[in-house]
XYZ file of C-alpha atoms in Angstrom:
676
model
C -75.852 71.545 109.002
C -73.259 70.908 106.379
C -72.882 67.022 107.090
C -76.792 66.215 106.919
C -76.992 67.899 103.674
C -74.315 65.734 102.158
C -76.024 62.557 104.009
C -79.150 63.138 102.342
C -77.619 64.002 98.692
C -75.573 60.599 99.177
C -78.425 58.735 99.940
C -80.293 59.764 96.820
C -77.674 59.145 94.317
C -77.548 55.574 95.888
C -81.419 55.134 95.524
C -81.393 56.472 91.936
C -78.496 53.672 90.827
C -80.641 51.398 92.803
C -83.376 51.965 90.545
C -81.381 51.695 87.510
C -80.123 48.338 88.874
C -83.439 47.037 88.970
C -84.581 48.152 85.459
C -81.529 46.452 84.241
C -82.489 43.289 85.815
C -85.878 43.229 84.455
C -84.581 43.701 81.313
C -82.587 40.893 81.400
C -85.417 38.564 82.760
C -87.474 39.750 79.743
C -84.720 38.645 77.476
C -83.944 35.043 79.191
C -87.476 34.093 78.393
C -87.549 35.422 74.991
C -84.313 33.442 74.656
C -85.918 30.578 75.841
C -88.768 30.765 73.834
C -86.453 30.757 70.841
C -84.470 27.565 71.871
C -87.881 25.869 72.297
C -88.846 26.676 68.815
C -85.549 25.837 67.015
C -85.332 22.395 68.733
C -88.915 21.955 67.448
C -87.956 23.041 63.726
C -84.739 20.441 64.087
C -87.081 17.692 65.254
C -89.045 18.193 62.426
C -86.105 18.605 60.040
C -84.586 15.289 61.650
C -87.832 13.234 61.054
C -87.898 14.397 57.375
C -84.520 13.447 56.401
C -85.051 10.208 57.906
C -87.916 9.489 55.941
C -86.074 11.030 52.927
C -82.786 8.541 53.730
C -85.348 5.319 53.709
C -86.441 6.387 50.299
C -83.223 7.070 48.613
C -80.885 4.200 49.633
C -82.667 1.204 47.998
C -83.017 3.027 44.713
C -78.997 3.835 44.763
C -78.557 0.326 45.304
C -80.906 -0.538 42.690
C -79.136 1.628 40.182
C -75.614 0.382 41.457
C -76.433 -3.129 40.608
C -77.918 -2.053 37.037
C -74.202 -0.268 36.177
C -72.429 -3.314 37.313
C -74.997 -5.661 35.424
C -74.352 -3.408 32.308
C -70.215 -3.579 32.820
C -70.194 -7.086 33.142
C -72.514 -7.105 29.840
C -70.299 -4.769 28.107
C -67.253 -7.310 29.305
C -68.785 -10.213 28.243
C -69.407 -8.744 24.643
C -65.744 -7.484 24.178
C -64.259 -10.573 25.587
C -66.691 -12.427 22.638
C -65.644 -10.337 20.373
C -61.326 -11.280 21.434
C -62.690 -14.841 21.230
C -64.690 -14.624 17.450
C -61.231 -12.749 16.433
C -59.383 -16.030 17.071
C -61.823 -18.096 14.901
C -61.322 -15.298 12.078
C -57.200 -15.155 12.116
C -56.855 -18.324 9.779
C -59.054 -16.594 7.376
C -57.654 -13.028 7.843
C -53.923 -14.105 7.301
C -54.217 -17.203 5.080
C -53.673 -14.991 2.317
C -50.588 -12.945 3.237
C -48.782 -16.680 4.611
C -49.201 -17.914 1.319
C -48.081 -15.052 -0.796
C -45.079 -14.772 1.662
C -42.923 -12.169 3.126
C -41.098 -10.865 0.486
C -41.470 -7.221 0.163
C -43.700 -6.692 3.283
C -42.151 -8.196 5.927
C -43.314 -5.992 8.482
C -46.901 -6.907 7.558
C -45.995 -10.386 7.275
C -44.380 -10.602 10.946
C -47.753 -8.628 12.158
C -49.975 -11.557 10.414
C -47.513 -14.106 12.101
C -48.164 -12.589 15.868
C -51.554 -12.768 15.366
C -51.310 -16.506 14.504
C -49.116 -17.095 17.244
C -51.486 -15.341 20.041
C -54.379 -17.668 18.506
C -52.501 -20.820 18.762
C -51.774 -19.825 22.478
C -55.246 -19.033 22.996
C -56.609 -22.342 21.786
C -53.799 -24.228 23.578
C -54.995 -22.910 26.650
C -58.668 -22.629 26.291
C -59.257 -25.077 23.687
C -57.131 -27.943 22.764
C -59.098 -30.163 20.881
C -60.754 -27.246 18.807
C -60.087 -27.738 15.333
C -59.287 -24.472 15.194
C -55.892 -25.023 16.919
C -54.877 -27.535 14.105
C -55.583 -24.695 11.345
C -53.741 -21.868 13.298
C -50.643 -24.493 14.040
C -50.444 -25.468 10.057
C -50.440 -21.613 9.013
C -47.964 -20.759 11.937
C -45.646 -23.679 10.454
C -46.321 -22.892 6.723
C -45.525 -18.897 7.628
C -42.165 -20.130 9.922
C -40.912 -22.231 6.839
C -41.558 -19.027 4.270
C -39.509 -16.816 6.840
C -36.723 -19.540 6.822
C -37.111 -19.593 2.955
C -37.123 -15.776 2.873
C -33.927 -15.556 5.440
C -31.990 -18.292 2.943
C -33.251 -16.417 -0.025
C -31.925 -12.701 1.184
C -28.856 -14.350 2.125
C -28.460 -16.221 -1.251
C -29.356 -13.290 -3.130
C -27.510 -10.405 -1.840
C -24.296 -12.109 -0.370
C -21.793 -11.257 -2.848
C -18.282 -12.362 -3.391
C -15.638 -9.462 -2.210
C -14.071 -8.480 -5.058
C -9.549 -8.973 -5.180
C -9.454 -5.403 -5.726
C -11.415 -4.118 -2.747
C -9.421 -6.917 -0.839
C -6.219 -5.580 -1.791
C -7.089 -1.986 -0.916
C -8.334 -3.592 2.611
C -4.833 -4.991 2.979
C -2.559 -2.378 1.842
C -4.634 0.420 3.493
C -2.841 -0.750 6.815
C 0.659 0.234 5.197
C -0.427 3.404 3.263
C 0.036 6.295 5.559
C -1.984 8.656 2.957
C -4.919 6.357 3.644
C -6.585 7.364 6.975
C -10.049 5.467 6.839
C -10.739 1.976 6.267
C -12.002 0.538 3.097
C -15.871 -0.043 4.015
C -17.091 -3.630 3.618
C -20.711 -4.213 2.917
C -21.816 -7.600 2.882
C -25.296 -7.105 2.595
C -27.235 -3.874 1.564
C -28.384 -1.859 4.805
C -32.170 -2.832 4.375
C -31.627 -6.265 3.510
C -29.373 -6.530 6.554
C -32.520 -5.108 8.808
C -34.787 -7.396 7.361
C -32.321 -10.523 7.793
C -32.006 -9.523 11.600
C -35.514 -9.227 12.044
C -35.971 -12.453 10.685
C -33.289 -14.132 12.448
C -34.658 -12.432 15.791
C -38.486 -13.718 14.921
C -36.972 -17.361 14.407
C -35.111 -17.427 17.851
C -37.611 -15.887 19.988
C -40.836 -17.507 18.546
C -39.680 -19.924 15.924
C -37.602 -21.591 18.226
C -35.471 -22.743 15.449
C -32.084 -22.610 15.029
C -31.763 -24.274 11.315
C -31.003 -20.575 10.053
C -27.851 -20.453 11.846
C -26.635 -23.253 9.385
C -27.902 -21.496 6.539
C -26.400 -18.419 7.069
C -22.750 -20.005 8.035
C -23.086 -22.239 5.000
C -23.853 -18.808 2.627
C -21.339 -16.712 4.447
C -18.851 -19.833 4.405
C -18.853 -19.990 0.853
C -18.733 -16.570 0.061
C -15.709 -15.997 2.302
C -14.148 -18.987 0.811
C -14.684 -17.859 -2.682
C -13.536 -14.435 -2.242
C -10.032 -15.626 -0.705
C -9.780 -18.018 -3.751
C -10.757 -14.859 -6.031
C -7.943 -13.189 -4.891
C -5.385 -16.078 -5.524
C -6.667 -16.123 -9.323
C -6.409 -12.424 -9.512
C -2.826 -13.179 -8.782
C -2.378 -15.548 -11.231
C -4.156 -13.554 -14.318
C -2.226 -10.391 -13.105
C 1.052 -12.106 -13.141
C 0.309 -13.663 -16.325
C -0.862 -10.173 -18.519
C 1.455 -7.785 -16.784
C 3.479 -9.481 -14.475
C 2.668 -7.040 -11.136
C -0.956 -7.441 -9.696
C -2.500 -4.002 -8.841
C -4.921 -2.583 -6.622
C -7.421 0.155 -7.910
C -7.576 3.650 -6.357
C -6.882 4.085 -2.508
C -10.709 5.129 -0.719
C -11.917 8.405 -1.311
C -10.936 8.557 -4.900
C -12.832 8.645 -7.852
C -13.841 5.138 -9.023
C -13.875 6.232 -12.508
C -10.233 7.245 -12.243
C -8.615 4.115 -10.853
C -4.733 4.178 -9.981
C -2.831 1.559 -10.701
C -0.183 0.557 -8.172
C 1.884 -2.286 -6.823
C 0.578 -4.362 -4.542
C 2.608 -4.153 -0.942
C 3.188 -7.807 0.859
C 1.211 -7.011 4.017
C 3.536 -6.725 7.025
C 6.976 -6.692 4.955
C 9.583 -3.945 5.002
C 11.439 -5.823 2.117
C 9.998 -7.663 -0.379
C 11.353 -10.785 -1.244
C 12.195 -12.484 -4.568
C 13.265 -15.733 -5.509
C 14.022 -14.875 -9.221
C 16.921 -16.318 -10.466
C 17.642 -18.693 -7.362
C 16.654 -21.843 -9.541
C 19.749 -21.434 -11.378
C 21.866 -20.003 -8.513
C 21.007 -22.641 -5.983
C 19.751 -25.665 -8.235
C 22.407 -28.269 -7.975
C 21.599 -29.465 -11.331
C 21.730 -25.658 -12.948
C 19.290 -26.448 -15.417
C 16.993 -23.642 -17.351
C 13.831 -23.243 -15.241
C 12.746 -20.126 -17.057
C 9.254 -18.942 -15.961
C 9.538 -21.246 -13.041
C 10.879 -18.774 -10.459
C 8.127 -16.018 -11.243
C 5.737 -18.532 -10.879
C 7.262 -19.627 -7.420
C 7.439 -15.890 -6.867
C 3.470 -14.985 -7.596
C 2.439 -18.215 -6.019
C 4.400 -16.681 -2.554
C 2.716 -13.349 -2.842
C -0.946 -14.933 -3.553
C -0.637 -16.977 -0.420
C 0.673 -14.271 1.954
C -1.772 -11.911 0.806
C -4.426 -14.678 1.193
C -3.394 -15.108 4.481
C -3.976 -11.496 5.137
C -7.278 -11.277 3.150
C -8.736 -14.253 5.496
C -7.555 -12.132 8.624
C -9.450 -8.808 7.232
C -12.501 -10.868 5.721
C -13.039 -13.111 8.921
C -12.917 -10.236 11.075
C -15.549 -8.174 8.897
C -17.530 -11.643 8.982
C -17.707 -11.503 12.865
C -18.916 -7.927 12.658
C -21.794 -9.050 10.524
C -22.597 -12.350 12.180
C -22.915 -10.136 15.890
C -25.969 -8.588 14.334
C -27.636 -11.847 12.757
C -26.622 -14.224 15.413
C -27.901 -14.775 18.917
C -24.967 -13.786 21.289
C -24.654 -17.404 22.892
C -24.246 -19.371 19.152
C -21.825 -16.509 17.558
C -18.764 -18.472 18.500
C -19.917 -21.696 17.635
C -21.226 -20.251 14.188
C -18.162 -18.267 13.239
C -16.236 -21.467 14.173
C -18.178 -23.086 11.477
C -18.398 -20.333 8.845
C -14.568 -19.963 8.716
C -13.621 -23.417 8.463
C -13.799 -23.814 4.311
C -11.638 -21.033 4.064
C -8.969 -21.530 6.737
C -8.732 -25.216 5.938
C -8.342 -24.189 2.168
C -5.421 -21.956 3.296
C -3.746 -24.616 5.855
C -3.912 -27.192 3.032
C -2.225 -24.824 0.603
C 0.359 -24.118 3.210
C 1.098 -28.066 3.837
C 1.335 -28.315 0.355
C 4.054 -25.602 0.123
C 5.618 -27.673 3.136
C 5.390 -30.784 1.088
C 6.900 -29.057 -1.932
C 9.708 -28.116 -0.045
C 10.383 -31.311 1.086
C 10.530 -33.117 -2.172
C 12.649 -29.780 -3.254
C 15.412 -30.397 -0.533
C 15.550 -34.072 -1.736
C 16.171 -32.699 -5.277
C 18.797 -30.182 -3.605
C 16.775 -27.271 -5.537
C 16.925 -24.781 -2.453
C 15.459 -22.242 -4.683
C 11.795 -23.855 -3.961
C 12.292 -24.015 -0.167
C 13.081 -20.382 0.197
C 9.602 -19.782 -0.370
C 8.852 -21.053 2.731
C 11.093 -18.184 4.510
C 8.658 -15.209 3.238
C 5.502 -17.458 4.217
C 6.520 -18.193 7.459
C 7.256 -14.966 8.301
C 4.251 -13.307 7.518
C 2.620 -15.894 9.180
C 4.390 -15.647 12.749
C 3.697 -11.698 12.336
C 0.009 -12.319 11.392
C -0.266 -14.808 14.446
C -1.444 -12.289 16.866
C -4.183 -11.143 14.840
C -4.895 -14.394 13.791
C -5.411 -15.682 17.490
C -7.427 -12.630 18.262
C -9.773 -13.594 15.312
C -10.163 -17.005 16.346
C -10.959 -16.170 19.546
C -13.602 -18.650 21.223
C -13.410 -20.944 18.570
C -12.604 -24.590 18.957
C -8.969 -25.662 20.367
C -8.754 -27.616 16.938
C -9.497 -24.557 15.239
C -7.064 -22.450 17.210
C -4.175 -24.839 16.696
C -4.034 -25.183 12.865
C -1.815 -22.052 12.326
C 0.472 -23.044 14.894
C 0.650 -26.396 13.761
C 1.562 -24.935 10.404
C 4.187 -22.864 11.340
C 5.788 -25.707 13.547
C 5.978 -27.440 9.914
C 7.172 -24.807 8.334
C 10.118 -24.325 10.346
C 10.960 -27.729 10.831
C 10.878 -28.108 7.104
C 12.958 -24.920 6.820
C 15.518 -26.004 9.478
C 16.045 -29.120 7.423
C 16.620 -27.074 4.299
C 19.086 -25.180 6.032
C 21.004 -28.166 7.452
C 20.789 -29.951 4.066
C 22.030 -27.059 2.186
C 25.029 -26.973 4.472
C 25.873 -30.448 3.761
C 25.436 -29.934 0.100
C 27.942 -26.981 0.065
C 30.256 -29.627 1.559
C 29.913 -32.743 -0.287
C 29.191 -31.307 -3.737
C 31.331 -33.345 -5.989
C 34.373 -32.001 -7.748
C 33.061 -32.686 -10.953
C 36.264 -31.652 -13.487
C 33.741 -30.552 -16.481
C 32.316 -28.309 -13.754
C 35.798 -26.648 -13.066
C 35.717 -22.908 -14.223
C 38.504 -23.249 -16.982
C 39.861 -19.623 -16.176
C 40.222 -20.135 -12.453
C 37.271 -17.650 -11.730
C 34.480 -18.025 -8.827
C 33.165 -21.287 -8.616
C 29.321 -21.675 -9.497
C 29.199 -23.316 -5.804
C 30.209 -20.096 -4.404
C 28.051 -17.457 -5.954
C 25.079 -20.021 -4.658
C 26.241 -20.178 -1.197
C 27.210 -16.634 -1.025
C 23.528 -15.759 -2.468
C 21.908 -18.395 -0.556
C 23.235 -16.878 2.401
C 22.363 -13.226 1.246
C 18.986 -14.546 0.519
C 18.706 -15.185 4.438
C 19.838 -11.786 5.459
C 16.117 -10.934 5.016
C 14.825 -13.715 7.168
C 17.384 -13.391 10.276
C 14.646 -13.547 12.807
C 13.025 -16.413 10.517
C 15.896 -18.480 9.758
C 17.255 -17.835 13.475
C 13.832 -19.428 14.871
C 14.437 -22.172 12.368
C 17.435 -23.183 13.882
C 16.398 -22.628 17.696
C 13.058 -24.782 16.871
C 15.671 -27.908 16.686
C 17.371 -27.132 19.800
C 16.858 -28.989 22.777
C 18.844 -27.496 25.160
C 17.307 -25.403 27.844
C 19.122 -22.022 26.554
C 16.840 -22.808 23.504
C 13.498 -22.618 25.496
C 13.761 -19.164 25.528
C 13.963 -18.317 21.917
C 15.499 -15.163 22.174
C 16.653 -12.776 19.533
C 20.339 -12.900 20.915
C 20.174 -16.686 21.246
C 18.401 -17.126 17.456
C 21.397 -14.552 16.312
C 23.839 -16.684 17.559
C 22.644 -19.884 16.270
C 22.100 -18.344 12.730
C 25.826 -16.511 12.770
C 27.392 -20.173 13.688
C 25.291 -21.869 11.154
C 26.424 -19.325 8.289
C 30.038 -19.892 9.469
C 29.251 -23.462 9.006
C 28.225 -23.141 5.581
C 31.168 -20.983 4.900
C 33.554 -23.735 6.521
C 32.021 -26.401 4.501
C 32.330 -24.120 1.532
C 36.273 -23.500 2.086
C 36.958 -27.228 2.664
C 35.277 -27.769 -0.685
C 36.747 -25.273 -2.695
C 40.194 -26.616 -1.488
C 39.330 -30.086 -2.676
C 38.364 -28.232 -6.079
C 41.503 -26.758 -6.028
C 42.943 -29.904 -6.220
C 41.273 -30.981 -9.524
C 43.644 -28.496 -11.724
C 47.173 -29.680 -12.460
C 48.630 -26.272 -12.362
C 49.272 -24.911 -8.908
C 49.023 -21.772 -9.905
C 45.615 -21.987 -11.475
C 44.743 -23.767 -8.485
C 46.106 -20.956 -6.501
C 44.232 -18.071 -8.687
C 40.913 -20.260 -8.187
C 41.234 -20.435 -4.543
C 42.248 -16.540 -4.597
C 39.254 -15.734 -6.730
C 36.963 -17.650 -4.461
C 38.590 -16.623 -1.292
C 38.376 -12.712 -2.214
C 34.728 -12.920 -3.487
C 33.549 -14.773 -0.223
C 35.302 -11.706 1.397
C 33.831 -8.792 -0.733
C 30.715 -10.314 -0.491
C 30.761 -10.526 3.318
C 31.336 -7.120 3.755
C 29.340 -5.510 1.389
C 26.547 -7.211 3.193
C 25.337 -7.829 6.820
C 26.983 -11.087 6.598
C 30.216 -10.243 7.962
C 28.307 -8.484 11.091
C 26.590 -11.880 11.534
C 29.925 -13.888 11.150
C 31.668 -11.366 13.899
C 28.933 -12.625 16.574
C 30.752 -16.140 16.724
C 33.770 -15.425 15.047
C 35.574 -12.264 15.296
C 38.539 -13.173 13.058
C 36.853 -14.442 10.016
C 37.631 -11.407 7.892
C 41.394 -11.621 8.968
C 41.549 -14.960 7.934
C 40.243 -14.697 4.560
C 42.591 -11.809 3.949
C 45.555 -14.110 5.396
C 44.046 -17.130 2.884
C 43.863 -14.639 -0.264
C 47.629 -13.545 0.340
C 48.719 -17.081 0.928
C 47.380 -17.859 -2.742
C 48.995 -14.959 -4.232
C 52.269 -16.130 -2.945
C 51.377 -19.552 -4.236
C 50.361 -18.055 -7.658
C 54.072 -15.890 -7.463
C 55.804 -19.206 -7.224
C 54.686 -20.061 -10.338
C 57.054 -17.439 -12.218
C 60.438 -18.634 -10.322
C 60.845 -21.219 -13.060
C 60.802 -18.115 -15.318
C 62.949 -15.550 -12.877
C 65.064 -18.373 -11.825
C 67.028 -18.529 -15.392
C 68.225 -15.232 -14.934
C 68.626 -14.843 -10.851
C 71.906 -13.876 -10.053
C 72.803 -16.711 -7.875
C 72.558 -18.976 -11.255
C 74.536 -16.815 -13.324
C 78.220 -17.756 -14.694
C 81.195 -15.630 -13.089
C 83.398 -14.210 -15.311
C 86.147 -11.025 -15.792
C 85.401 -8.280 -17.438
C 87.202 -7.912 -21.155
C 88.063 -11.721 -20.894
C 86.886 -13.623 -23.802
C 84.154 -16.129 -22.718
C 84.624 -19.510 -23.063
C 82.301 -21.672 -25.083
C 80.884 -23.383 -21.959
C 80.065 -19.870 -20.554
C 78.418 -18.519 -23.683
C 76.198 -21.636 -23.933
C 75.234 -20.987 -20.195
C 74.353 -17.428 -21.184
C 72.373 -18.608 -24.292
C 70.577 -21.077 -22.093
C 69.155 -18.594 -19.671
C 68.195 -16.075 -22.176
C 66.192 -19.060 -24.040
C 64.995 -20.577 -20.703
C 63.868 -17.204 -19.910
C 62.187 -16.188 -23.242
C 60.354 -19.459 -23.366
C 59.358 -19.464 -20.060
C 57.725 -15.905 -20.139
C 55.811 -16.617 -23.530
C 54.654 -20.074 -22.181
C 53.164 -18.170 -18.740
C 52.056 -15.139 -20.399
C 50.060 -17.148 -22.898
C 48.492 -19.366 -20.483
C 47.908 -16.729 -17.832
C 46.413 -14.635 -20.219
C 43.462 -16.849 -20.120
C 42.985 -16.991 -16.360
C 40.512 -14.593 -14.680
C 40.645 -12.444 -11.567
C 37.414 -10.879 -11.728
C 38.139 -8.215 -8.862
C 39.817 -5.276 -11.101
C 41.757 -3.989 -7.931
C 43.382 -7.552 -7.202
C 44.163 -8.111 -10.498
C 45.933 -4.880 -11.165
C 47.809 -5.492 -7.735
C 48.736 -9.146 -8.821
C 50.112 -7.824 -12.163
C 51.773 -4.961 -10.814
C 53.483 -6.941 -8.143
C 54.450 -9.685 -10.211
C 55.643 -7.020 -12.984
C 58.071 -5.501 -10.671
C 59.655 -8.675 -9.639
C 60.178 -9.510 -13.263
C 61.437 -6.511 -14.886
C 63.483 -5.983 -11.928
C 65.080 -9.449 -12.009
C 65.201 -9.361 -16.030
C 66.748 -6.051 -15.820
C 69.229 -6.618 -13.869
C 70.299 -9.871 -16.095
C 70.139 -7.695 -18.983
C 72.121 -5.030 -17.979
C 74.780 -7.764 -17.086
C 74.784 -9.653 -20.035
C 72.908 -7.543 -22.736
C 76.409 -6.319 -23.759
C 78.666 -9.328 -23.809
C 79.362 -11.270 -26.457
C 78.343 -14.257 -26.088
C 76.312 -14.755 -29.729
C 76.811 -13.568 -33.113
C 72.759 -13.680 -33.373
C 72.035 -11.232 -30.190
C 68.558 -10.384 -31.608
C 67.747 -14.400 -31.344
C 68.471 -14.049 -27.531
C 67.727 -10.384 -26.081
C 63.915 -10.702 -27.773
C 62.318 -8.310 -25.011
C 63.503 -5.324 -23.587
C 62.284 -4.608 -19.937
C 59.381 -2.553 -20.922
C 58.286 -4.955 -23.257
C 58.342 -7.719 -20.461
C 56.292 -5.034 -18.082
C 53.940 -5.163 -21.006
C 53.125 -8.591 -21.772
C 53.099 -9.194 -18.031
C 49.970 -6.442 -18.044
C 47.792 -8.468 -20.294
C 48.160 -11.313 -17.747
C 44.549 -12.478 -16.686
C 42.748 -10.402 -19.801
C 41.116 -12.882 -22.362
C 40.255 -9.736 -24.667
C 44.038 -8.955 -24.855
């Protein structure tokens, strides 16, 4: 029974679920029908909306296109009006700018250049769009007038504001290199800064818009004149300073107050030694005439020229710096070349005049004037690297001017050295010109002084000599080679001097005076060599020169001492009579002793009288010679007096025994002393 109940319950459950499912299905059908209805309604709405939208579009698009066309037309009208205004403005440029152009750019360069820019644009417009328009000619004429005014303003600014550099400033600029206390360079303001900026703007406008290079000629002509005048002003400053005070002065160095200048002697640029030719006219002129004042003038001219050379280098460097701001780059070298020509030619001409004067001096045997070439040549060679740097990029003819002058000076210098050596060798034996007291001859002091002057210019003189050599070894121009040439030259001069002195010594009739003369000269030469670097130079090619001079000196002393033999021979033992002590002298023997005493006395008095007027300037040598002679004579006389002083050879012994031994020594001690 139980299973039937369970089946019945199961059946009722299934029937209930089936009923529920049917109800759900019915609900779904109702929902689908509603959805379909809604869809149909939505499709109907959308179709209506699409239809309306299409109608709206068909109405709006024509309006939009019409509006767009209207906007484009408006823009075209505005552009046309703007173009018309722009074009019309060109027709007014001439009238708007004519007054400004007529009045010129002075004091209002900015406004003036703005007006010129407007005119330039007007010219370009009419050339492109209306080349036959009368307006084109009008603005062209106005442009040309404006350009001429700018050129005139450029010239005016350069002329009014370009100032000559004062000699005082130039000297400070030059001496600043050698003054260790001065660290800052002396500024050179060729043009005020505001003026310089105006000049630069005008030059750039003339190059870019004016298509004009004439202003470059104006520039170099004006600056060339100022450079030339600056250097000439420095030279004149030296002349005036030398005539008033004897020494040119420079004011205070930079950074010191301008109202408290400090005088200081000007240094010669690049020189460790300040060369002076003072007194050389008398010492080296074969005429030996009074030339008072000429030496100082030579010295001033030399200093002035050397400073002018240094000034040219410094000023030219400064000019190039200024030129770089004003002149276009591709025209700078050519313009600079033209700018420096007058000043450079002036220096070179003056240098050639110095060379010409030196040649004339050589002909006159006036070697003092020739010596001015040496410091100048040395300075030119020292300055040449700076010169070459400054002239870099200039024409070959410009670059070659300094080397040509250096070559001329080396040639004339070498000629002077050669002629001086020949002059020493061939100086005539003028009897009236020989020193009466046998002292140092003028030719000797002149020659030594000349050689000593060369010590300050060893490299320069050596290079002069080397420049005339044609051997392959000379091509190197080494320092050692030049030094050997100079040593050889000095030895040649000394050799020529020695030969001439030997010849001159023969003018003296007294061999003793001739010996004193040669002794004095040889001793003077030796001492002069030893006191200077000449002995080291001589030793380069002649090692035994010092010993040779000492031998010559000793030889002349011995020759001099032989002059006393005629005095001492009277009382020499070999010439004395022999007699037995205590034996009465015969008349012949007494007479012989009298003659010996008389001969000695007369000879002593004669020699002392003569030789007292002779001179030996060297105190050491004078004392040595007198002492040696005194010892010889005193010893010989003492022996003679000891032997015969007590012999009764005369009734008047005081007549013959006139001097004691010490008196004889005192007489000899007064030799070579004109004051005794």
